[in-house]
PDB file of C-alpha atoms in Angstrom:
ATOM      1  CA  LYS A   1       0.000   0.000   0.000  1.00 87.00           C
ATOM      2  CA  ILE A   2       0.949   3.633  -0.394  1.00 96.00           C
ATOM      3  CA  ASP A   3      -0.199   6.204   2.147  1.00 97.00           C
ATOM      4  CA  THR A   4       0.803   9.446   0.439  1.00 98.00           C
ATOM      5  CA  LEU A   5       1.745  10.499  -3.057  1.00 98.00           C
ATOM      6  CA  ILE A   6       3.527  13.841  -3.392  1.00 98.00           C
ATOM      7  CA  ASN A   7       3.630  15.050  -6.978  1.00 98.00           C
ATOM      8  CA  ASN A   8       6.573  17.443  -7.056  1.00 95.00           C
ATOM      9  CA  ALA A   9       8.367  16.859 -10.370  1.00 88.00           C
ATOM     10  CA  ALA A  10       8.077  19.902 -12.613  1.00 88.00           C
ATOM     11  CA  TYR A  11       9.780  22.334 -14.878  1.00 82.00           C
ATOM     12  CA  VAL A  12      10.043  25.509 -12.843  1.00 75.00           C
ATOM     13  CA  GLY A  13      11.001  29.094 -13.580  1.00 64.00           C
ATOM     14  CA  THR A  14      14.689  28.382 -12.929  1.00 63.00           C
ATOM     15  CA  SER A  15      14.847  25.210 -15.055  1.00 65.00           C
ATOM     16  CA  SER A  16      17.350  25.505 -17.841  1.00 69.00           C
ATOM     17  CA  PHE A  17      16.555  24.283 -21.313  1.00 72.00           C
ATOM     18  CA  LYS A  18      16.607  25.988 -24.680  1.00 72.00           C
ATOM     19  CA  ASN A  19      14.226  28.953 -25.105  1.00 71.00           C
ATOM     20  CA  TRP A  20      12.787  28.611 -21.596  1.00 71.00           C
ATOM     21  CA  ASN A  21      13.850  31.554 -19.449  1.00 76.00           C
ATOM     22  CA  ILE A  22      13.127  34.186 -22.088  1.00 79.00           C
ATOM     23  CA  GLU A  23      10.590  36.919 -22.792  1.00 82.00           C
ATOM     24  CA  PHE A  24       7.060  35.937 -23.809  1.00 83.00           C
ATOM     25  CA  LEU A  25       7.289  36.699 -27.532  1.00 85.00           C
ATOM     26  CA  LYS A  26      10.246  34.328 -27.866  1.00 85.00           C
ATOM     27  CA  GLN A  27       8.794  31.431 -25.821  1.00 84.00           C
ATOM     28  CA  SER A  28       8.394  28.252 -27.848  1.00 83.00           C
ATOM     29  CA  PRO A  29       5.159  26.264 -28.355  1.00 86.00           C
ATOM     30  CA  ASP A  30       7.343  23.140 -28.210  1.00 83.00           C
ATOM     31  CA  ASN A  31       8.453  24.094 -24.699  1.00 85.00           C
ATOM     32  CA  TRP A  32       4.803  24.727 -23.812  1.00 89.00           C
ATOM     33  CA  SER A  33       3.965  21.136 -24.725  1.00 90.00           C
ATOM     34  CA  ASP A  34       6.976  19.712 -22.875  1.00 90.00           C
ATOM     35  CA  VAL A  35       6.117  21.648 -19.722  1.00 91.00           C
ATOM     36  CA  PHE A  36       2.505  20.451 -19.793  1.00 94.00           C
ATOM     37  CA  LYS A  37       3.685  16.847 -20.187  1.00 95.00           C
ATOM     38  CA  VAL A  38       5.838  17.103 -17.071  1.00 93.00           C
ATOM     39  CA  ASN A  39       3.832  19.551 -14.931  1.00 95.00           C
ATOM     40  CA  LEU A  40       0.369  18.162 -15.619  1.00 96.00           C
ATOM     41  CA  THR A  41       0.103  15.001 -17.731  1.00 97.00           C
ATOM     42  CA  SER A  42       2.637  13.073 -15.628  1.00 97.00           C
ATOM     43  CA  ILE A  43       0.711  13.892 -12.439  1.00 98.00           C
ATOM     44  CA  PHE A  44      -2.547  12.674 -13.975  1.00 98.00           C
ATOM     45  CA  SER A  45      -0.856   9.474 -15.128  1.00 98.00           C
ATOM     46  CA  ILE A  46       1.019   8.675 -11.896  1.00 98.00           C
ATOM     47  CA  THR A  47      -2.020   9.371  -9.725  1.00 98.00           C
ATOM     48  CA  GLN A  48      -4.181   7.192 -11.958  1.00 98.00           C
ATOM     49  CA  LYS A  49      -1.667   4.334 -11.890  1.00 97.00           C
ATOM     50  CA  ILE A  50      -1.296   4.176  -8.111  1.00 97.00           C
ATOM     51  CA  SER A  51      -4.804   5.112  -6.957  1.00 97.00           C
ATOM     52  CA  ASN A  52      -5.679   1.457  -6.263  1.00 97.00           C
ATOM     53  CA  LYS A  53      -2.644   1.079  -3.980  1.00 97.00           C
ATOM     54  CA  LEU A  54      -3.481   4.369  -2.284  1.00 97.00           C
ATOM     55  CA  SER A  55      -7.043   3.246  -1.624  1.00 97.00           C
ATOM     56  CA  LYS A  56      -5.710   0.406   0.577  1.00 97.00           C
ATOM     57  CA  SER A  57      -4.311   2.902   3.081  1.00 96.00           C
ATOM     58  CA  LYS A  58      -6.279   3.985   6.171  1.00 95.00           C
ATOM     59  CA  SER A  59      -5.760   7.650   5.314  1.00 95.00           C
ATOM     60  CA  PRO A  60      -4.639   8.023   1.686  1.00 98.00           C
ATOM     61  CA  SER A  61      -3.512  11.419   0.464  1.00 98.00           C
ATOM     62  CA  VAL A  62      -2.311  12.929  -2.804  1.00 98.00           C
ATOM     63  CA  ILE A  63      -0.444  16.223  -2.540  1.00 98.00           C
ATOM     64  CA  ASN A  64       0.283  18.215  -5.684  1.00 98.00           C
ATOM     65  CA  ILE A  65       2.947  20.899  -5.529  1.00 98.00           C
ATOM     66  CA  SER A  66       1.665  23.913  -7.438  1.00 98.00           C
ATOM     67  CA  SER A  67       2.776  27.568  -7.298  1.00 97.00           C
ATOM     68  CA  VAL A  68       1.611  30.928  -6.049  1.00 98.00           C
ATOM     69  CA  TYR A  69       1.633  31.920  -9.723  1.00 96.00           C
ATOM     70  CA  SER A  70      -1.218  29.472 -10.245  1.00 97.00           C
ATOM     71  CA  VAL A  71      -3.532  31.825  -8.349  1.00 97.00           C
ATOM     72  CA  ILE A  72      -2.121  35.293  -9.072  1.00 98.00           C
ATOM     73  CA  PRO A  73      -0.581  36.779 -12.208  1.00 96.00           C
ATOM     74  CA  PRO A  74       3.188  37.232 -12.237  1.00 93.00           C
ATOM     75  CA  LYS A  75       4.607  40.383 -10.701  1.00 95.00           C
ATOM     76  CA  LEU A  76       6.675  41.340 -13.734  1.00 93.00           C
ATOM     77  CA  ASP A  77       8.496  44.193 -11.992  1.00 95.00           C
ATOM     78  CA  LEU A  78      10.418  41.532 -10.031  1.00 95.00           C
ATOM     79  CA  TYR A  79      12.134  40.403 -13.211  1.00 92.00           C
ATOM     80  CA  LYS A  80      13.129  43.798 -14.640  1.00 93.00           C
ATOM     81  CA  GLY A  81      16.890  44.203 -14.711  1.00 92.00           C
ATOM     82  CA  THR A  82      17.512  40.511 -13.946  1.00 90.00           C
ATOM     83  CA  THR A  83      18.195  37.447 -16.068  1.00 85.00           C
ATOM     84  CA  ILE A  84      15.044  35.767 -14.736  1.00 86.00           C
ATOM     85  CA  ASN A  85      11.723  35.613 -16.598  1.00 84.00           C
ATOM     86  CA  ASN A  86       8.318  34.061 -16.000  1.00 86.00           C
ATOM     87  CA  PRO A  87       7.507  31.440 -18.672  1.00 89.00           C
ATOM     88  CA  ALA A  88       3.791  31.374 -19.517  1.00 91.00           C
ATOM     89  CA  SER A  89       3.620  27.571 -19.557  1.00 91.00           C
ATOM     90  CA  TYR A  90       4.846  27.382 -15.949  1.00 91.00           C
ATOM     91  CA  SER A  91       2.045  29.471 -14.454  1.00 93.00           C
ATOM     92  CA  VAL A  92      -0.655  28.106 -16.744  1.00 96.00           C
ATOM     93  CA  SER A  93       0.317  24.474 -16.099  1.00 96.00           C
ATOM     94  CA  LYS A  94       0.276  25.115 -12.345  1.00 97.00           C
ATOM     95  CA  ALA A  95      -3.182  26.715 -12.599  1.00 98.00           C
ATOM     96  CA  GLY A  96      -4.257  23.583 -14.464  1.00 98.00           C
ATOM     97  CA  LEU A  97      -2.778  21.504 -11.642  1.00 98.00           C
ATOM     98  CA  ASN A  98      -5.006  23.295  -9.132  1.00 98.00           C
ATOM     99  CA  TYR A  99      -8.038  22.382 -11.223  1.00 98.00           C
ATOM    100  CA  LEU A 100      -6.778  18.799 -11.639  1.00 98.00           C
ATOM    101  CA  THR A 101      -6.453  18.659  -7.840  1.00 98.00           C
ATOM    102  CA  ARG A 102     -10.143  19.499  -7.406  1.00 98.00           C
ATOM    103  CA  TRP A 103     -11.138  17.162 -10.246  1.00 98.00           C
ATOM    104  CA  LEU A 104      -9.182  14.289  -8.694  1.00 98.00           C
ATOM    105  CA  ALA A 105     -10.651  15.053  -5.257  1.00 98.00           C
ATOM    106  CA  VAL A 106     -14.143  14.579  -6.701  1.00 98.00           C
ATOM    107  CA  ASN A 107     -13.256  11.488  -8.705  1.00 98.00           C
ATOM    108  CA  LEU A 108     -11.209   9.731  -6.004  1.00 98.00           C
ATOM    109  CA  ALA A 109     -13.567  10.483  -3.110  1.00 98.00           C
ATOM    110  CA  ASN A 110     -15.277   7.114  -3.611  1.00 97.00           C
ATOM    111  CA  LYS A 111     -11.889   5.521  -2.798  1.00 97.00           C
ATOM    112  CA  LYS A 112     -11.560   7.798   0.278  1.00 97.00           C
ATOM    113  CA  ILE A 113      -8.424   9.380  -1.235  1.00 98.00           C
ATOM    114  CA  ARG A 114      -7.899  13.008  -0.240  1.00 98.00           C
ATOM    115  CA  VAL A 115      -6.325  15.201  -2.922  1.00 98.00           C
ATOM    116  CA  ASN A 116      -4.935  18.662  -2.161  1.00 99.00           C
ATOM    117  CA  SER A 117      -2.358  21.041  -3.532  1.00 98.00           C
ATOM    118  CA  ILE A 118       0.206  23.375  -2.036  1.00 98.00           C
ATOM    119  CA  SER A 119       1.080  26.635  -3.793  1.00 98.00           C
ATOM    120  CA  PRO A 120       4.397  27.865  -2.478  1.00 98.00           C
ATOM    121  CA  GLY A 121       5.744  31.307  -3.101  1.00 97.00           C
ATOM    122  CA  GLY A 122       9.190  31.803  -4.589  1.00 95.00           C
ATOM    123  CA  ILE A 123      11.755  29.406  -3.205  1.00 94.00           C
ATOM    124  CA  ASP A 124      15.275  30.643  -2.569  1.00 88.00           C
ATOM    125  CA  ASN A 125      17.379  28.696  -5.067  1.00 86.00           C
ATOM    126  CA  GLY A 126      20.356  31.008  -5.360  1.00 87.00           C
ATOM    127  CA  GLN A 127      18.639  33.598  -7.556  1.00 90.00           C
ATOM    128  CA  GLU A 128      20.528  36.813  -8.168  1.00 92.00           C
ATOM    129  CA  LYS A 129      20.569  39.259  -5.240  1.00 95.00           C
ATOM    130  CA  LYS A 130      18.668  41.978  -7.115  1.00 96.00           C
ATOM    131  CA  PHE A 131      15.730  39.596  -7.647  1.00 95.00           C
ATOM    132  CA  LEU A 132      15.827  38.307  -4.055  1.00 96.00           C
ATOM    133  CA  LYS A 133      15.754  41.835  -2.636  1.00 96.00           C
ATOM    134  CA  LYS A 134      12.742  42.774  -4.791  1.00 97.00           C
ATOM    135  CA  TYR A 135      10.913  39.525  -4.007  1.00 97.00           C
ATOM    136  CA  ILE A 136      11.439  39.756  -0.250  1.00 97.00           C
ATOM    137  CA  SER A 137      10.137  43.339  -0.253  1.00 97.00           C
ATOM    138  CA  LYS A 138       6.828  41.994  -1.609  1.00 97.00           C
ATOM    139  CA  THR A 139       6.264  39.421   1.153  1.00 98.00           C
ATOM    140  CA  LEU A 140       4.645  40.230   4.474  1.00 98.00           C
ATOM    141  CA  LEU A 141       7.066  37.930   6.342  1.00 98.00           C
ATOM    142  CA  ARG A 142      10.097  39.433   4.548  1.00 98.00           C
ATOM    143  CA  ARG A 143      11.675  36.211   3.269  1.00 97.00           C
ATOM    144  CA  MET A 144      11.490  33.640   0.509  1.00 97.00           C
ATOM    145  CA  THR A 145       9.641  30.352   0.954  1.00 97.00           C
ATOM    146  CA  THR A 146      11.877  27.535   2.181  1.00 96.00           C
ATOM    147  CA  LYS A 147      11.725  23.853   1.340  1.00 95.00           C
ATOM    148  CA  LYS A 148      11.045  23.291   5.048  1.00 97.00           C
ATOM    149  CA  ASP A 149       7.895  25.455   4.810  1.00 98.00           C
ATOM    150  CA  ILE A 150       6.583  23.186   2.056  1.00 98.00           C
ATOM    151  CA  PHE A 151       7.646  20.030   3.893  1.00 98.00           C
ATOM    152  CA  LYS A 152       5.704  21.053   7.018  1.00 98.00           C
ATOM    153  CA  CYS A 153       2.565  21.593   4.946  1.00 98.00           C
ATOM    154  CA  CYS A 154       3.090  18.179   3.305  1.00 98.00           C
ATOM    155  CA  LEU A 155       3.339  16.602   6.764  1.00 98.00           C
ATOM    156  CA  PHE A 156       0.053  18.215   7.739  1.00 98.00           C
ATOM    157  CA  LEU A 157      -1.765  17.132   4.561  1.00 98.00           C
ATOM    158  CA  SER A 158      -0.446  13.581   4.821  1.00 97.00           C
ATOM    159  CA  SER A 159      -1.416  13.222   8.486  1.00 97.00           C
ATOM    160  CA  ASN A 160      -4.767  12.478  10.102  1.00 95.00           C
ATOM    161  CA  MET A 161      -4.815  16.128  11.247  1.00 97.00           C
ATOM    162  CA  SER A 162      -6.146  16.914   7.763  1.00 98.00           C
ATOM    163  CA  ASP A 163      -8.445  13.913   7.353  1.00 96.00           C
ATOM    164  CA  TYR A 164     -11.420  16.123   6.451  1.00 97.00           C
ATOM    165  CA  ILE A 165      -9.597  18.325   3.936  1.00 98.00           C
ATOM    166  CA  THR A 166      -9.802  17.512   0.239  1.00 98.00           C
ATOM    167  CA  GLY A 167      -9.845  19.478  -2.999  1.00 98.00           C
ATOM    168  CA  GLN A 168      -8.063  22.436  -1.417  1.00 98.00           C
ATOM    169  CA  ASN A 169      -5.080  24.536  -2.408  1.00 98.00           C
ATOM    170  CA  ILE A 170      -2.993  25.830   0.493  1.00 98.00           C
ATOM    171  CA  ILE A 171      -0.933  28.902  -0.320  1.00 98.00           C
ATOM    172  CA  VAL A 172       2.414  28.937   1.532  1.00 98.00           C
ATOM    173  CA  ASP A 173       3.957  32.231   0.479  1.00 98.00           C
ATOM    174  CA  GLY A 174       4.606  34.456   3.507  1.00 98.00           C
ATOM    175  CA  GLY A 175       1.886  36.840   2.313  1.00 98.00           C
ATOM    176  CA  PHE A 176       3.356  37.411  -1.178  1.00 98.00           C
ATOM    177  CA  SER A 177      -0.029  36.826  -2.845  1.00 97.00           C
ATOM    178  CA  ILE A 178      -1.823  39.480  -0.786  1.00 95.00           C
ATOM    179  CA  LYS A 179       0.742  42.271  -0.735  1.00 87.00           C
TER     180      LYS A 179
END
């Protein structure tokens, strides 16, 4: 049996492949398709393939890792003067993941499988200092999201403390989405 599935594999804003981290008008439809295959189709497929094993658990849970940019538009001023951009396929695929989360919650409820997503804010991955300074100024808690912040939310959603929560998206962003 499997108790919890955490879908975390994804192309993200800092991934490096050809024509990815560039301005909108130069973004490639081929990259769009590749990102959707990884960020959305793979999650559908993996969840489908292991749902029977999950249903044998006493408290099965699927947790999809989304993004704050799945619920708010990008704050483009963060990227001005930096080498970082916001690829359209990233945000759109993550918004699709939030919908897939709700869709799976409805369709796996008969197996008693809870399905939720977490939308973290920007994670400190060694971005350039100019970007970090701008980003931090836009959060209420004055810091980037850490991997530990996401891990703690995963622990909650995989525990019996959340046994009546399904189809929800928890935003873990230090207030970035409301400032």
